[in-house]
Coordinates of C-alpha atoms in Angstrom, one line a residue:
X1 CA 76.3 -1.8 42.5
X2 CA 79.7 -3.0 41.2
X3 CA 81.4 0.1 39.8
X4 CA 83.7 -1.8 37.5
X5 CA 80.9 -3.5 35.7
X6 CA 79.2 -0.1 35.2
X7 CA 82.3 1.4 33.7
X8 CA 82.7 -1.5 31.3
X9 CA 79.1 -1.2 30.4
X10 CA 79.4 2.5 29.8
X11 CA 82.4 2.2 27.4
X12 CA 80.7 -0.8 25.7
X13 CA 77.6 1.4 25.1
X14 CA 79.6 4.3 23.9
X15 CA 81.4 2.0 21.5
X16 CA 78.0 0.8 20.2
X17 CA 76.8 4.4 19.9
X18 CA 79.8 5.4 17.9
X19 CA 79.8 2.3 15.6
X20 CA 76.0 2.3 15.1
X21 CA 76.3 5.6 13.3
X22 CA 77.7 3.6 10.3
X23 CA 75.1 1.3 8.8
X24 CA 77.7 -1.3 8.0
X25 CA 78.9 -1.8 11.5
X26 CA 75.7 -1.3 13.5
X27 CA 74.7 -5.0 13.8
X28 CA 78.3 -6.2 14.3
X29 CA 78.8 -3.8 17.2
X30 CA 75.5 -4.8 18.8
X31 CA 76.5 -8.5 18.6
X32 CA 79.8 -7.6 20.3
X33 CA 78.5 -5.2 22.9
X34 CA 75.4 -7.0 24.1
X35 CA 77.4 -10.1 25.4
X36 CA 79.8 -7.9 27.2
X37 CA 77.0 -6.0 28.8
X38 CA 75.3 -9.3 29.9
X39 CA 78.5 -10.5 31.5
X40 CA 78.9 -7.1 33.3
X41 CA 75.2 -7.4 34.5
X42 CA 75.9 -10.8 35.9
X43 CA 79.1 -9.6 37.6
X44 CA 77.3 -6.6 39.0
X45 CA 74.5 -8.7 40.4
X46 CA 76.9 -11.1 42.0
X47 CA 79.1 -8.4 43.5
X48 CA 76.2 -6.2 44.7
X49 CA 74.5 -6.6 48.1
X50 CA 71.2 -5.4 49.5
X51 CA 69.2 -2.7 47.9
X52 CA 72.0 -1.9 45.4
X53 CA 71.4 -5.2 43.7
X54 CA 68.1 -3.8 42.5
X55 CA 69.8 -0.9 40.8
X56 CA 72.2 -2.8 38.5
X57 CA 69.8 -3.5 35.6
X58 CA 68.1 -0.1 35.5
X59 CA 71.4 1.8 35.6
X60 CA 72.7 -0.3 32.8
X61 CA 69.5 0.3 30.8
X62 CA 69.9 4.1 31.3
X63 CA 73.6 3.9 30.3
X64 CA 72.6 2.1 27.1
X65 CA 69.8 4.4 26.3
X66 CA 71.9 7.6 26.7
X67 CA 74.8 6.2 24.7
X68 CA 72.7 4.7 21.9
X69 CA 70.6 8.0 21.5
X70 CA 73.6 10.3 21.7
X71 CA 76.1 8.2 19.8
X72 CA 79.0 10.3 18.7
X73 CA 77.5 13.4 20.3
X74 CA 78.3 12.0 23.8
X75 CA 81.9 12.8 23.2
X76 CA 81.1 16.4 22.5
X77 CA 79.4 16.6 25.9
X78 CA 82.3 14.9 27.6
X79 CA 84.8 17.2 26.0
X80 CA 82.8 20.2 27.0
X81 CA 82.5 19.0 30.6
X82 CA 86.3 18.3 30.7
X83 CA 87.1 21.8 29.3
X84 CA 84.8 23.5 31.8
X85 CA 86.3 21.4 34.7
X86 CA 89.9 22.3 33.7
X87 CA 89.0 25.9 33.2
X88 CA 87.3 26.0 36.6
X89 CA 90.4 24.5 38.3
X90 CA 92.7 27.0 36.6
X91 CA 90.5 29.9 37.7
X92 CA 90.2 28.6 41.2
X93 CA 94.0 28.2 41.5
X94 CA 94.6 31.7 40.0
X95 CA 92.1 33.5 42.1
X96 CA 92.9 31.5 45.2
X97 CA 96.5 32.8 45.0
X98 CA 95.4 36.3 44.5
X99 CA 92.7 36.5 47.2
X100 CA 94.0 33.8 49.6
X101 CA 95.3 34.8 53.0
X102 CA 98.9 34.3 53.8
X103 CA 98.3 31.7 56.5
X104 CA 101.0 29.4 55.3
X105 CA 103.6 32.1 55.8
X106 CA 102.4 32.9 59.3
X107 CA 102.5 29.2 60.2
X108 CA 106.0 28.8 58.9
X109 CA 107.2 31.9 60.9
X110 CA 105.7 30.4 64.1
X111 CA 107.5 27.1 63.5
X112 CA 110.8 28.9 63.0
X113 CA 110.5 31.0 66.2
X114 CA 109.8 28.0 68.5
X115 CA 112.3 27.3 71.3
X116 CA 114.8 24.5 70.6
X117 CA 114.3 21.2 72.4
X118 CA 115.7 20.8 75.9
X119 CA 118.4 18.4 74.7
X120 CA 119.4 20.8 71.9
X121 CA 120.0 23.6 74.4
X122 CA 122.6 21.6 76.3
X123 CA 126.1 20.8 74.9
X124 CA 127.7 17.3 74.7
X125 CA 130.2 18.3 77.4
X126 CA 129.6 20.1 80.7
X127 CA 132.0 21.4 83.3
X128 CA 130.8 21.6 86.9
X129 CA 131.9 24.1 89.6
X130 CA 134.7 21.7 90.7
X131 CA 136.2 21.5 87.2
X132 CA 135.0 18.0 86.4
X133 CA 134.0 17.2 82.8
X134 CA 130.7 15.6 82.2
X135 CA 130.0 13.9 78.9
X136 CA 126.5 13.2 77.4
X137 CA 125.7 9.5 77.1
X138 CA 121.9 9.6 76.8
X139 CA 119.2 11.9 75.4
X140 CA 115.5 11.3 75.9
X141 CA 112.4 13.4 75.2
X142 CA 112.8 15.5 78.4
X143 CA 116.0 14.2 80.0
X144 CA 119.7 14.3 79.3
X145 CA 122.1 12.0 81.1
X146 CA 125.8 12.9 81.6
X147 CA 128.7 10.8 83.0
X148 CA 131.8 12.0 84.7
X149 CA 134.9 9.9 84.1
X150 CA 136.8 11.6 86.9
X151 CA 134.5 10.6 89.8
X152 CA 132.5 7.8 88.1
X153 CA 129.2 9.5 88.8
X154 CA 126.4 10.2 86.4
X155 CA 123.6 12.7 86.5
X156 CA 120.3 13.2 84.8
X157 CA 119.1 16.7 84.0
X158 CA 115.3 16.9 83.6
X159 CA 113.4 19.5 81.6
X160 CA 111.4 21.7 84.0
X161 CA 113.7 21.0 86.9
X162 CA 116.9 22.2 85.2
X163 CA 117.4 25.9 84.5
X164 CA 119.3 26.6 81.3
X165 CA 121.0 30.0 80.7
X166 CA 123.0 31.1 77.7
X167 CA 126.2 29.2 78.6
X168 CA 125.4 27.6 82.0
X169 CA 122.8 25.5 83.7
X170 CA 121.7 24.8 87.2
X171 CA 120.8 21.1 87.4
X172 CA 118.1 19.5 89.5
X173 CA 121.0 17.7 91.3
X174 CA 122.1 21.1 92.8
X175 CA 125.3 21.4 90.7
X176 CA 126.0 24.4 88.5
X177 CA 127.4 23.5 85.1
X178 CA 128.9 25.7 82.4
X179 CA 130.3 25.3 78.9
X180 CA 132.2 27.3 76.4

């Protein structure tokens, strides 16, 4: 079934139900609404596939029957359903906050307490045991590369192979680095 054609048919039938309550506009509304419904039926049949093609015409007949019989009263039912739905959402939200568990707060605390990433625990400049200054020139997901301008060497410190203390680190290259 093509949902768009069903929606147009519904509003067309509701319009007919409203206008048919007045004896002067009943026939005019029928002349207007029937061609729109026929166009929607044709579109619904073209757009539908398989077994749903068989449901287009019966569903539109049911829509027309309900709207024609209820007329203006259909809006009273729609308003009642809308009011009940909004009331249910408000109550659900209100009681959900009262009786809900504090899982969100616990999740946020866990995220805050996580250890910083490997690269965040190391500074931009390291000093080795010989007094050479090493400057960070690359940061990856689990590797930090430093370059020493004094001796022209570079080193890569890998997470899991480098031990980081509060203000010093023992690299996987065997050197001990510190920072201020």
